[in-house]
Coordinates of C-alpha atoms in Angstrom, one line a residue:
Chain W
G71 CA 119.1 125.2 218.9
E72 CA 122.4 126.3 220.5
S73 CA 124.9 128.1 218.4
V74 CA 128.4 129.7 218.3
G75 CA 129.4 132.0 215.8
L76 CA 132.2 133.9 214.5
H77 CA 132.2 137.5 213.2
L78 CA 134.5 137.1 210.5
P79 CA 135.4 134.4 208.1
T80 CA 138.5 135.6 207.0
L81 CA 141.2 138.2 208.5
S82 CA 144.1 139.5 207.1
V83 CA 146.7 141.3 209.1
Q84 CA 150.7 142.3 208.2
E85 CA 153.2 140.7 210.5
G86 CA 153.8 142.1 213.5
D87 CA 150.2 143.4 213.9
N88 CA 147.7 142.4 216.6
S89 CA 145.0 140.3 215.7
I90 CA 141.6 140.2 217.3
I91 CA 139.1 137.3 216.5
N92 CA 135.8 137.3 217.7
C93 CA 133.1 135.1 218.9
A94 CA 129.6 135.0 219.9
Y95 CA 127.6 132.6 221.8
S96 CA 124.1 131.8 222.0
N97 CA 123.7 129.8 225.3
S98 CA 123.8 131.8 228.9
A99 CA 124.6 128.6 230.5
S100 CA 127.7 127.8 228.9
D101 CA 130.4 128.0 231.7
Y102 CA 133.4 126.9 229.6
F103 CA 135.0 128.3 226.4
I104 CA 138.2 127.7 224.6
W105 CA 140.2 128.6 221.3
Y106 CA 141.9 126.1 218.9
K107 CA 144.1 126.5 216.0
Q108 CA 144.1 124.3 213.0
E109 CA 146.5 124.2 210.4
S110 CA 146.3 123.1 207.1
G111 CA 145.9 119.0 207.1
K112 CA 146.1 118.9 210.8
G113 CA 143.8 118.1 213.9
P114 CA 142.8 121.3 216.1
Q115 CA 145.3 122.0 218.7
F116 CA 144.4 123.8 221.6
I117 CA 145.4 127.4 222.4
I118 CA 144.0 129.0 225.3
D119 CA 140.6 128.2 227.5
I120 CA 138.4 130.5 230.3
R121 CA 135.8 129.5 232.5
S122 CA 132.9 131.7 233.4
N123 CA 134.0 133.1 236.5
M124 CA 136.5 134.9 234.7
D125 CA 136.7 137.9 231.9
K126 CA 140.6 137.5 231.0
R127 CA 142.9 135.2 230.6
Q128 CA 146.6 135.6 229.2
G129 CA 148.9 133.0 227.7
Q130 CA 151.9 133.4 225.7
R131 CA 151.4 136.3 222.9
V132 CA 147.5 135.3 223.3
T133 CA 144.7 136.7 225.4
V134 CA 140.9 135.4 225.8
L135 CA 138.4 138.0 226.7
L136 CA 135.0 136.7 228.0
N137 CA 132.1 139.3 228.1
K138 CA 129.2 137.2 229.4
T139 CA 126.7 140.2 229.3
V140 CA 126.9 140.4 225.8
K141 CA 127.9 136.7 225.1
H142 CA 131.0 137.5 223.6
L143 CA 134.5 136.0 223.0
S144 CA 137.6 137.3 221.7
L145 CA 141.1 136.2 220.9
Q146 CA 143.7 138.6 220.8
I147 CA 147.1 137.3 219.2
A148 CA 149.9 139.5 219.8
A149 CA 152.7 140.3 217.4
T150 CA 151.4 138.3 214.8
Q151 CA 153.9 135.7 212.7
P152 CA 153.3 133.9 209.6
G153 CA 153.2 130.9 211.8
D154 CA 149.9 132.1 213.1
S155 CA 148.5 131.8 209.7
A156 CA 145.5 128.8 210.6
V157 CA 141.9 128.6 211.1
Y158 CA 140.7 129.6 214.5
F159 CA 137.6 128.0 216.0
C160 CA 135.8 129.2 219.4
A161 CA 134.0 126.7 221.4
S162 CA 131.8 126.6 224.5
S163 CA 130.9 123.5 226.7
R164 CA 128.1 123.0 229.2
A165 CA 126.5 120.1 230.9
S166 CA 124.0 118.2 229.0
M167 CA 120.6 118.7 230.2
N168 CA 120.4 114.6 230.1
T169 CA 123.4 113.3 231.3
G170 CA 125.2 116.1 232.9
F171 CA 128.2 115.4 230.8
Q172 CA 130.1 117.8 228.8
K173 CA 129.1 119.0 225.3
L174 CA 131.0 121.3 223.1
V175 CA 129.7 123.3 220.5
F176 CA 131.8 124.6 218.0
G177 CA 132.0 128.3 215.8
T178 CA 132.3 127.8 212.1
G179 CA 136.0 129.3 212.3
T180 CA 138.1 132.2 211.4
R181 CA 140.8 132.1 208.8
L182 CA 143.8 134.2 209.7
L183 CA 145.8 135.4 207.2
V184 CA 149.4 136.9 208.0
S185 CA 151.2 138.5 205.1
P186 CA 155.0 139.5 205.9
Chain P
E136 CA 154.3 110.9 223.8
A137 CA 150.8 111.9 224.3
Q138 CA 148.6 111.0 221.2
V139 CA 145.3 110.4 219.7
T140 CA 145.5 108.4 216.7
Q141 CA 143.0 107.4 214.1
N142 CA 142.9 104.8 211.4
P143 CA 142.1 104.6 208.5
R144 CA 143.4 108.9 207.6
Y145 CA 141.5 108.2 204.4
L146 CA 138.7 106.2 203.2
I147 CA 136.9 105.9 199.9
T148 CA 133.7 103.3 200.0
V149 CA 130.4 102.8 198.5
T150 CA 127.2 103.6 199.5
G151 CA 125.8 100.8 202.3
K152 CA 129.3 99.1 202.8
K153 CA 129.6 99.0 206.6
L154 CA 132.9 100.5 207.9
T155 CA 134.7 101.4 211.4
V156 CA 137.2 104.4 211.8
T157 CA 139.2 103.3 214.8
C158 CA 140.4 105.9 217.5
S159 CA 143.0 105.4 220.2
Q160 CA 144.5 107.4 223.1
N161 CA 147.4 106.8 225.6
M162 CA 146.3 109.5 228.3
N163 CA 144.1 107.3 230.2
H164 CA 141.6 110.3 229.4
E165 CA 137.8 109.9 230.5
Y166 CA 135.8 111.6 227.8
M167 CA 136.2 110.7 224.0
S168 CA 134.6 112.4 221.2
W169 CA 134.2 112.2 217.5
Y170 CA 133.2 115.4 215.4
R171 CA 132.6 116.0 211.3
Q172 CA 134.1 118.9 209.8
D173 CA 132.3 120.3 206.8
P174 CA 133.2 123.1 205.2
G175 CA 131.6 126.2 206.4
L176 CA 129.9 124.2 209.3
G177 CA 132.7 124.1 211.7
L178 CA 133.1 121.1 213.7
R179 CA 130.0 119.3 214.9
Q180 CA 129.8 116.8 217.5
I181 CA 128.5 113.3 216.4
Y182 CA 129.0 110.8 219.9
Y183 CA 130.7 111.5 222.9
S184 CA 131.8 109.2 225.9
M185 CA 132.3 109.7 229.7
N186 CA 133.9 106.5 230.6
V187 CA 133.5 102.9 229.6
E188 CA 129.7 102.0 228.4
V189 CA 129.1 105.5 228.8
T190 CA 127.7 107.4 225.5
D191 CA 125.4 110.0 224.6
K192 CA 124.7 111.8 221.1
G193 CA 126.2 115.0 219.8
D194 CA 124.6 117.2 217.7
V195 CA 124.7 115.2 214.2
P196 CA 124.6 111.4 215.5
E197 CA 121.9 110.0 212.8
G198 CA 123.6 107.2 210.8
Y199 CA 126.4 106.6 213.2
K200 CA 127.1 104.3 215.9
V201 CA 129.9 104.3 218.6
S202 CA 131.2 102.2 221.4
R203 CA 133.6 102.2 224.4
K204 CA 134.3 98.6 225.8
E205 CA 137.8 99.8 226.8
K206 CA 138.9 103.3 228.2
R207 CA 141.4 103.9 225.5
N208 CA 139.5 102.9 222.5
F209 CA 136.3 104.5 220.7
P210 CA 135.4 103.6 217.3
L211 CA 133.1 105.1 215.1
I212 CA 130.8 102.6 213.1
L213 CA 128.9 103.6 210.2
E214 CA 126.8 100.5 209.5
S215 CA 125.1 101.8 206.1
P216 CA 127.1 104.7 204.6
S217 CA 125.5 107.3 202.5
P218 CA 127.0 110.1 200.3
N219 CA 126.0 112.8 202.8
Q220 CA 128.6 111.5 205.3
T221 CA 131.3 112.1 202.9
S222 CA 133.6 114.6 205.6
L223 CA 136.8 115.1 207.4
Y224 CA 136.3 113.1 210.7
F225 CA 138.3 113.7 213.9
C226 CA 138.5 111.7 217.3
A227 CA 139.2 113.8 220.5
S228 CA 140.4 113.0 224.3
S229 CA 140.2 114.8 227.4
W230 CA 139.6 114.2 231.3
T231 CA 136.2 115.7 231.6
G232 CA 135.0 117.5 228.2
A233 CA 135.1 120.9 229.5
D234 CA 139.0 121.3 229.2
E235 CA 141.6 121.0 226.5
Q236 CA 140.6 118.1 224.2
Y237 CA 143.5 116.6 222.2
F238 CA 142.5 116.1 218.6
G239 CA 143.8 112.8 216.6
P240 CA 144.7 113.8 212.9
G241 CA 141.9 113.1 211.0
T242 CA 140.3 110.6 208.8
R243 CA 139.2 112.0 205.2
L244 CA 136.1 109.6 204.3
T245 CA 134.6 109.7 200.9
V246 CA 131.2 107.6 200.0
T247 CA 130.3 107.3 196.3

């Protein structure tokens, strides 16, 4: 079946370092990718997204890279801060073969720990 | 304020007792979805809806029902809950499903 997986369940970094969280997806028909941040006790919050016609997109302190050849997605966080500590999920979306509606498939999440 | 609300936030129930978790959004979004979150498994989609009266199964629909009679509401129904449905449930909404989804605060359900 279709899957989205993250490479590391936990990533520990020092404050000020750059963080890179990786994700792999299995379905080459996926055409939209998104990263979410989930803090303890809260619902996921949108960070950044990218469509399959792009290979890089930048936001504030975050960059998403998409490599469709190897079906790999990464999230880079510059100058990581303690407030970045959370679980990060990647997700890929594609149209359902039955209905044409969009379905999101989430990865299992990487916990980012930022120490001062 | 744009938001997705869910009720209740916490629920403890017994096997077989029907329950409904409500979800409402105030952004006039077309797309709404339910997910369950379990340790080590991430978020898995249960059902989603593209518009009023239009719903489709996600990856783990067994044991759940949904309805979309109004655009703003998308309740999740467990007709006969079982302990394996103990989980953290999230409702989300967006314009198309292939765009930023806004998540509710979650409902923690325990079935004994």
